[in-house]
Amino acid sequence: MTSSSHSSASTTLGAEVTPRHIAIIMDGNGRWARRRGVPVAQGHKEGGEAVQRCVRAALKNEVPFLTLYAFSSENWRRSHEEVGELTSLLRFYLKHKLADLHRQGVRLRIIGEPEHFGAAVCQELQRAEEKTAQNKRLTMLLALSYGGRAEMVGAARSLACKVEAGLLHADDIDEAALSASLQTHDIPDPDVIVRTSGEKRLSNFLLWQSAYAELIFLEKLWPDFQESDFSEIIKRYARRQRRFGGRPSGEEKASS
Ligand code: IPE
Ligand code: IPE
Ligand code: MG
Protein backbone atom coordinates (compact mmCIF):
# COMPACT_ATOMS: atom_id res chain seq x y z
CA MET A 1 0.00 0.00 0.00
CA THR A 2 1.38 3.41 -0.90
CA SER A 3 1.13 6.32 1.48
CA SER A 4 -1.19 8.12 -0.93
CA SER A 5 -3.93 5.56 -0.38
CA HIS A 6 -4.60 7.29 2.95
CA SER A 7 -6.54 10.52 2.92
CA SER A 8 -4.04 13.32 3.20
CA ALA A 9 -6.53 15.02 5.55
CA SER A 10 -6.23 12.42 8.24
CA THR A 11 -4.46 9.13 8.68
CA THR A 12 -6.37 8.30 11.83
CA LEU A 13 -9.83 6.79 11.94
CA GLY A 14 -12.85 8.98 12.60
CA ALA A 15 -13.50 12.50 11.39
CA GLU A 16 -11.44 15.49 12.37
CA VAL A 17 -13.71 17.99 14.07
CA THR A 18 -13.34 20.62 11.38
CA PRO A 19 -12.82 19.57 7.78
CA ARG A 20 -9.65 20.87 6.19
CA HIS A 21 -11.07 20.93 2.70
CA ILE A 22 -14.69 21.42 1.67
CA ALA A 23 -15.58 21.10 -2.02
CA ILE A 24 -18.93 22.29 -3.29
CA ILE A 25 -20.93 21.51 -6.42
CA MET A 26 -22.91 24.74 -6.61
CA ASP A 27 -26.04 23.52 -8.35
CA GLY A 28 -29.56 24.88 -8.79
CA ASN A 29 -29.16 28.38 -10.23
CA GLY A 30 -31.37 27.52 -13.22
CA ARG A 31 -34.19 26.08 -11.11
CA TRP A 32 -34.00 29.02 -8.72
CA ALA A 33 -34.59 31.36 -11.67
CA ARG A 34 -37.28 29.21 -13.28
CA ARG A 35 -39.26 29.03 -10.05
CA ARG A 36 -39.35 32.80 -9.93
CA GLY A 37 -40.02 33.24 -13.62
CA VAL A 38 -36.85 35.30 -14.05
CA PRO A 39 -34.03 34.81 -16.60
CA VAL A 40 -31.41 32.13 -15.82
CA ALA A 41 -28.80 34.90 -15.71
CA GLN A 42 -30.52 36.20 -12.56
CA GLY A 43 -30.08 32.76 -10.96
CA HIS A 44 -26.36 32.81 -11.74
CA LYS A 45 -26.10 36.35 -10.35
CA GLU A 46 -27.74 35.26 -7.10
CA GLY A 47 -25.40 32.25 -7.16
CA GLY A 48 -22.53 34.74 -7.13
CA GLU A 49 -23.93 36.31 -3.96
CA ALA A 50 -24.07 32.83 -2.41
CA VAL A 51 -20.40 32.34 -3.30
CA GLN A 52 -19.56 35.42 -1.26
CA ARG A 53 -21.54 34.15 1.75
CA CYS A 54 -19.82 30.79 1.42
CA VAL A 55 -16.32 32.30 1.35
CA ARG A 56 -17.18 34.45 4.37
CA ALA A 57 -18.32 31.34 6.24
CA ALA A 58 -15.18 29.41 5.28
CA LEU A 59 -13.05 32.24 6.68
CA LYS A 60 -15.10 32.48 9.89
CA ASN A 61 -14.92 28.74 10.42
CA GLU A 62 -11.19 28.66 9.65
CA VAL A 63 -11.50 26.05 6.92
CA PRO A 64 -8.20 26.35 5.03
CA PHE A 65 -9.25 24.88 1.64
CA LEU A 66 -12.46 25.50 -0.28
CA THR A 67 -13.11 24.26 -3.81
CA LEU A 68 -16.04 25.63 -5.78
CA TYR A 69 -17.27 23.95 -8.96
CA ALA A 70 -18.23 26.93 -11.09
CA PHE A 71 -18.21 25.50 -14.63
CA SER A 72 -17.76 21.93 -15.78
CA SER A 73 -16.09 20.69 -18.95
CA GLU A 74 -19.61 19.62 -19.99
CA ASN A 75 -21.20 23.03 -19.33
CA TRP A 76 -20.00 24.12 -22.78
CA ARG A 77 -23.12 22.29 -23.99
CA ARG A 78 -25.18 25.21 -22.68
CA SER A 79 -26.30 28.00 -24.97
CA HIS A 80 -23.83 30.56 -26.18
CA GLU A 81 -25.88 33.16 -24.34
CA GLU A 82 -25.71 31.38 -20.97
CA VAL A 83 -21.97 30.72 -21.30
CA GLY A 84 -21.51 34.40 -22.12
CA GLU A 85 -23.47 35.45 -19.04
CA LEU A 86 -21.42 33.17 -16.80
CA THR A 87 -18.20 34.49 -18.31
CA SER A 88 -19.27 38.10 -17.74
CA LEU A 89 -20.15 37.29 -14.15
CA LEU A 90 -16.72 35.76 -13.60
CA ARG A 91 -15.05 38.85 -15.03
CA PHE A 92 -17.22 41.12 -12.89
CA TYR A 93 -16.07 39.31 -9.76
CA LEU A 94 -12.42 39.37 -10.79
CA LYS A 95 -12.66 43.10 -11.39
CA HIS A 96 -14.73 44.18 -8.40
CA LYS A 97 -14.33 41.57 -5.66
CA LEU A 98 -10.77 40.34 -5.92
CA ALA A 99 -9.32 43.16 -3.83
CA ASP A 100 -11.69 42.23 -1.03
CA LEU A 101 -10.71 38.57 -1.18
CA HIS A 102 -7.06 39.57 -1.19
CA ARG A 103 -7.54 41.78 1.87
CA GLN A 104 -9.12 38.87 3.70
CA GLY A 105 -6.16 36.59 3.04
CA VAL A 106 -7.70 34.43 0.32
CA ARG A 107 -5.39 32.72 -2.16
CA LEU A 108 -7.17 32.06 -5.46
CA ARG A 109 -6.25 29.03 -7.54
CA ILE A 110 -7.85 27.88 -10.77
CA ILE A 111 -8.26 24.23 -11.71
CA GLY A 112 -9.64 22.97 -15.00
CA GLU A 113 -8.98 24.27 -18.49
CA PRO A 114 -9.66 28.02 -18.22
CA GLU A 115 -7.92 28.62 -21.54
CA HIS A 116 -11.24 27.69 -23.19
CA PHE A 117 -12.64 31.00 -21.92
CA GLY A 118 -10.18 32.88 -24.15
CA ALA A 119 -6.92 34.74 -23.73
CA ALA A 120 -8.33 37.84 -21.99
CA VAL A 121 -10.14 35.89 -19.24
CA CYS A 122 -7.14 33.63 -18.85
CA GLN A 123 -4.85 36.59 -18.33
CA GLU A 124 -7.21 38.08 -15.71
CA LEU A 125 -7.33 34.76 -13.89
CA GLN A 126 -3.57 34.45 -13.96
CA ARG A 127 -3.16 37.96 -12.57
CA ALA A 128 -5.62 37.14 -9.79
CA GLU A 129 -3.69 34.00 -8.90
CA GLU A 130 -0.41 35.90 -8.86
CA LYS A 131 -1.78 38.78 -6.78
CA THR A 132 -3.12 36.42 -4.10
CA ALA A 133 -0.39 33.77 -4.27
CA GLN A 134 1.14 34.61 -0.88
CA ASN A 135 -2.13 34.62 1.07
CA LYS A 136 -2.39 32.00 3.77
CA ARG A 137 -5.80 32.13 5.43
CA LEU A 138 -7.91 30.35 2.84
CA THR A 139 -7.01 28.69 -0.44
CA MET A 140 -10.00 28.91 -2.73
CA LEU A 141 -9.89 26.66 -5.76
CA LEU A 142 -12.22 27.70 -8.52
CA ALA A 143 -12.99 24.85 -10.92
CA LEU A 144 -13.48 26.36 -14.37
CA SER A 145 -14.07 24.23 -17.43
CA TYR A 146 -13.11 21.46 -15.06
CA GLY A 147 -13.65 17.75 -15.55
CA GLY A 148 -12.25 15.01 -13.34
CA ARG A 149 -11.72 12.70 -16.30
CA ALA A 150 -9.89 15.35 -18.31
CA GLU A 151 -7.70 16.06 -15.30
CA MET A 152 -6.78 12.37 -15.05
CA VAL A 153 -6.08 12.18 -18.78
CA GLY A 154 -3.72 15.15 -18.35
CA ALA A 155 -1.96 13.38 -15.48
CA ALA A 156 -1.63 10.14 -17.49
CA ARG A 157 -0.24 12.08 -20.42
CA SER A 158 2.36 13.91 -18.37
CA LEU A 159 3.51 10.63 -16.81
CA ALA A 160 3.70 9.01 -20.26
CA CYS A 161 5.83 11.94 -21.49
CA LYS A 162 8.26 11.38 -18.63
CA VAL A 163 8.48 7.66 -19.44
CA GLU A 164 9.03 8.48 -23.12
CA ALA A 165 11.82 10.89 -22.19
CA GLY A 166 13.45 8.23 -20.04
CA LEU A 167 12.89 10.20 -16.82
CA LEU A 168 10.55 7.65 -15.26
CA HIS A 169 10.03 3.89 -15.31
CA ALA A 170 6.53 2.60 -15.94
CA ASP A 171 6.95 0.49 -12.76
CA ASP A 172 7.38 3.68 -10.73
CA ILE A 173 3.89 4.91 -11.61
CA ASP A 174 1.90 4.49 -8.42
CA GLU A 175 -0.92 6.38 -6.67
CA ALA A 176 1.49 8.98 -5.31
CA ALA A 177 2.92 9.63 -8.78
CA LEU A 178 -0.53 10.04 -10.29
CA SER A 179 -1.68 12.32 -7.45
CA ALA A 180 1.42 14.42 -7.95
CA SER A 181 0.53 14.89 -11.61
CA LEU A 182 -2.95 16.22 -10.94
CA GLN A 183 -3.77 19.95 -10.81
CA THR A 184 -4.45 19.51 -7.10
CA HIS A 185 -1.01 18.00 -6.43
CA ASP A 186 -0.34 20.34 -3.50
CA ILE A 187 -3.87 20.43 -2.07
CA PRO A 188 -5.22 17.90 0.46
CA ASP A 189 -8.06 15.70 -0.79
CA PRO A 190 -11.50 17.07 0.06
CA ASP A 191 -12.87 15.82 3.37
CA VAL A 192 -16.39 16.66 2.27
CA ILE A 193 -18.08 17.09 -1.07
CA VAL A 194 -21.33 19.03 -0.87
CA ARG A 195 -23.92 19.31 -3.62
CA THR A 196 -26.89 21.61 -3.46
CA SER A 197 -30.21 21.33 -5.35
CA GLY A 198 -31.09 17.76 -4.38
CA GLU A 199 -29.15 16.10 -7.21
CA LYS A 200 -27.12 13.13 -6.02
CA ARG A 201 -24.23 12.79 -8.42
CA LEU A 202 -20.67 14.04 -8.83
CA SER A 203 -20.99 15.26 -12.44
CA ASN A 204 -17.29 14.71 -13.17
CA PHE A 205 -16.07 16.63 -10.08
CA LEU A 206 -12.79 15.67 -8.35
CA LEU A 207 -13.18 12.00 -9.30
CA TRP A 208 -9.75 10.91 -8.08
CA GLN A 209 -9.64 13.17 -5.03
CA SER A 210 -13.12 12.18 -3.81
CA ALA A 211 -12.14 8.55 -3.10
CA TYR A 212 -12.76 8.90 0.66
CA ALA A 213 -14.66 12.17 0.84
CA GLU A 214 -17.82 12.35 2.93
CA LEU A 215 -20.77 13.24 0.69
CA ILE A 216 -23.39 15.74 1.80
CA PHE A 217 -26.42 16.52 -0.34
CA LEU A 218 -28.52 19.56 0.43
CA GLU A 219 -32.01 20.05 -0.97
CA LYS A 220 -31.74 23.81 -1.19
CA LEU A 221 -30.77 25.53 -4.41
CA TRP A 222 -27.37 27.21 -4.55
CA PRO A 223 -28.64 30.84 -4.60
CA ASP A 224 -30.41 30.10 -1.29
CA PHE A 225 -27.16 28.94 0.38
CA GLN A 226 -26.52 30.80 3.66
CA GLU A 227 -23.60 31.05 6.07
CA SER A 228 -25.64 28.90 8.47
CA ASP A 229 -25.68 26.09 5.85
CA PHE A 230 -21.90 26.12 5.94
CA SER A 231 -21.91 25.73 9.73
CA GLU A 232 -24.44 22.91 9.35
CA ILE A 233 -22.13 21.10 6.90
CA ILE A 234 -19.33 21.27 9.45
CA LYS A 235 -21.63 19.87 12.15
CA ARG A 236 -22.81 17.05 9.92
CA TYR A 237 -19.23 16.23 8.98
CA ALA A 238 -18.19 16.05 12.64
CA ARG A 239 -20.85 13.39 13.24
CA ARG A 240 -19.53 11.17 10.44
CA GLN A 241 -17.21 8.34 11.23
CA ARG A 242 -14.43 8.01 8.69
CA ARG A 243 -12.82 4.61 8.43
CA PHE A 244 -10.61 4.62 5.33
CA GLY A 245 -11.17 0.88 5.07
CA GLY A 246 -10.06 0.17 8.66
CA ARG A 247 -12.07 -0.43 11.83
CA PRO A 248 -13.03 2.19 14.41
CA SER A 249 -10.62 1.97 17.39
CA GLY A 250 -13.32 0.70 19.81
CA GLU A 251 -14.12 -2.24 17.55
CA GLU A 252 -10.44 -3.06 17.10
CA LYS A 253 -9.98 -3.43 20.86
CA ALA A 254 -13.14 -5.53 21.17
CA SER A 255 -11.97 -8.04 18.58
CA SER A 256 -8.37 -8.39 19.89
C1 IPE B 1 -25.22 25.49 -11.45
O1 IPE B 1 -26.57 25.75 -11.64
C2 IPE B 1 -24.35 26.48 -12.17
C3 IPE B 1 -23.64 25.91 -13.33
C4 IPE B 1 -23.68 24.68 -13.72
C5 IPE B 1 -22.82 26.83 -14.10
P1 IPE B 1 -27.38 25.19 -12.87
O2 IPE B 1 -27.40 26.23 -13.93
O3 IPE B 1 -26.90 23.85 -13.29
O4 IPE B 1 -28.83 25.05 -12.21
P2 IPE B 1 -29.94 23.98 -12.56
O5 IPE B 1 -29.36 22.63 -12.33
O6 IPE B 1 -30.33 24.18 -13.99
O7 IPE B 1 -31.05 24.29 -11.61
C1 IPE C 1 -22.38 20.48 -12.20
O1 IPE C 1 -23.69 20.89 -12.37
C2 IPE C 1 -21.45 21.57 -12.58
C3 IPE C 1 -21.48 22.76 -11.71
C4 IPE C 1 -22.20 22.94 -10.65
C5 IPE C 1 -20.58 23.80 -12.12
P1 IPE C 1 -24.54 20.55 -13.69
O2 IPE C 1 -25.86 21.16 -13.49
O3 IPE C 1 -23.80 20.93 -14.90
O4 IPE C 1 -24.60 18.96 -13.63
P2 IPE C 1 -25.63 17.94 -14.29
O5 IPE C 1 -25.64 18.23 -15.76
O6 IPE C 1 -26.96 18.18 -13.67
O7 IPE C 1 -25.08 16.59 -13.95
MG1 MG D 1 -27.46 21.98 -12.70
Short mmCIF file of N, CA and C and ligand atoms in Angstrom, two decimals, residues 25-35 40 43-44 69-72 75 78 82 86 195-197 199 201 221-223, ligand 1:
data_model
loop_
_atom_site.label_atom_id
_atom_site.label_comp_id
_atom_site.label_asym_id
_atom_site.label_seq_id
_atom_site.Cartn_x
_atom_site.Cartn_y
_atom_site.Cartn_z
N ILE A 25 -20.32 21.49 -5.09
CA ILE A 25 -20.93 21.51 -6.42
C ILE A 25 -22.11 22.47 -6.30
N MET A 26 -21.93 23.67 -6.81
CA MET A 26 -22.91 24.74 -6.61
C MET A 26 -24.01 24.60 -7.66
N ASP A 27 -25.03 23.84 -7.34
CA ASP A 27 -26.04 23.52 -8.35
C ASP A 27 -27.41 24.11 -7.99
N GLY A 28 -28.16 24.46 -9.00
CA GLY A 28 -29.56 24.88 -8.79
C GLY A 28 -29.86 26.31 -9.19
N ASN A 29 -28.90 26.99 -9.82
CA ASN A 29 -29.16 28.38 -10.23
C ASN A 29 -30.31 28.47 -11.24
N GLY A 30 -30.33 27.52 -12.17
CA GLY A 30 -31.37 27.52 -13.22
C GLY A 30 -32.75 27.33 -12.62
N ARG A 31 -32.87 26.34 -11.73
CA ARG A 31 -34.19 26.08 -11.11
C ARG A 31 -34.63 27.25 -10.24
N TRP A 32 -33.67 27.85 -9.55
CA TRP A 32 -34.00 29.02 -8.72
C TRP A 32 -34.65 30.10 -9.58
N ALA A 33 -34.06 30.32 -10.78
CA ALA A 33 -34.59 31.36 -11.67
C ALA A 33 -35.95 30.95 -12.24
N ARG A 34 -36.02 29.67 -12.68
CA ARG A 34 -37.28 29.21 -13.28
C ARG A 34 -38.44 29.32 -12.30
N ARG A 35 -38.18 28.96 -11.05
CA ARG A 35 -39.26 29.03 -10.05
C ARG A 35 -39.78 30.44 -9.83
N VAL A 40 -32.43 32.98 -16.45
CA VAL A 40 -31.41 32.13 -15.82
C VAL A 40 -30.22 32.97 -15.33
N GLY A 43 -30.44 33.88 -11.86
CA GLY A 43 -30.08 32.76 -10.96
C GLY A 43 -28.57 32.69 -10.77
N HIS A 44 -27.83 32.86 -11.84
CA HIS A 44 -26.36 32.81 -11.74
C HIS A 44 -25.86 34.00 -10.91
N TYR A 69 -17.08 24.40 -7.57
CA TYR A 69 -17.27 23.95 -8.96
C TYR A 69 -18.15 24.99 -9.64
N ALA A 70 -17.52 25.80 -10.48
CA ALA A 70 -18.23 26.93 -11.09
C ALA A 70 -18.67 26.63 -12.53
N PHE A 71 -17.89 25.78 -13.22
CA PHE A 71 -18.21 25.50 -14.63
C PHE A 71 -17.53 24.20 -15.01
N SER A 72 -18.33 23.24 -15.46
CA SER A 72 -17.76 21.93 -15.78
C SER A 72 -17.32 21.87 -17.24
N ASN A 75 -20.31 21.86 -19.28
CA ASN A 75 -21.20 23.03 -19.33
C ASN A 75 -21.08 23.82 -20.64
N ARG A 78 -24.12 24.21 -22.88
CA ARG A 78 -25.18 25.21 -22.68
C ARG A 78 -25.16 26.24 -23.81
N GLU A 82 -25.93 31.70 -22.39
CA GLU A 82 -25.71 31.38 -20.97
C GLU A 82 -24.22 31.34 -20.63
N LEU A 86 -22.28 33.70 -17.88
CA LEU A 86 -21.42 33.17 -16.80
C LEU A 86 -20.01 33.76 -16.89
N ARG A 195 -23.20 18.89 -2.41
CA ARG A 195 -23.92 19.31 -3.62
C ARG A 195 -25.27 19.86 -3.21
N THR A 196 -25.58 21.02 -3.73
CA THR A 196 -26.89 21.61 -3.46
C THR A 196 -27.87 21.18 -4.56
N SER A 197 -29.12 21.49 -4.37
CA SER A 197 -30.21 21.33 -5.35
C SER A 197 -30.85 19.95 -5.38
N GLU A 199 -29.72 17.10 -6.30
CA GLU A 199 -29.15 16.10 -7.21
C GLU A 199 -28.10 15.29 -6.45
N ARG A 201 -25.28 13.31 -7.54
CA ARG A 201 -24.23 12.79 -8.42
C ARG A 201 -23.04 13.75 -8.37
N LEU A 221 -31.42 25.11 -3.17
CA LEU A 221 -30.77 25.53 -4.41
C LEU A 221 -29.60 26.46 -4.06
N TRP A 222 -28.57 26.45 -4.89
CA TRP A 222 -27.37 27.21 -4.55
C TRP A 222 -27.62 28.69 -4.22
N PRO A 223 -28.45 29.42 -4.96
CA PRO A 223 -28.64 30.84 -4.60
C PRO A 223 -29.24 31.04 -3.21
C1 IPE B 1 -25.22 25.49 -11.45
O1 IPE B 1 -26.57 25.75 -11.64
C2 IPE B 1 -24.35 26.48 -12.17
C3 IPE B 1 -23.64 25.91 -13.33
C4 IPE B 1 -23.68 24.68 -13.72
C5 IPE B 1 -22.82 26.83 -14.10
P1 IPE B 1 -27.38 25.19 -12.87
O2 IPE B 1 -27.40 26.23 -13.93
O3 IPE B 1 -26.90 23.85 -13.29
O4 IPE B 1 -28.83 25.05 -12.21
P2 IPE B 1 -29.94 23.98 -12.56
O5 IPE B 1 -29.36 22.63 -12.33
O6 IPE B 1 -30.33 24.18 -13.99
O7 IPE B 1 -31.05 24.29 -11.61
#
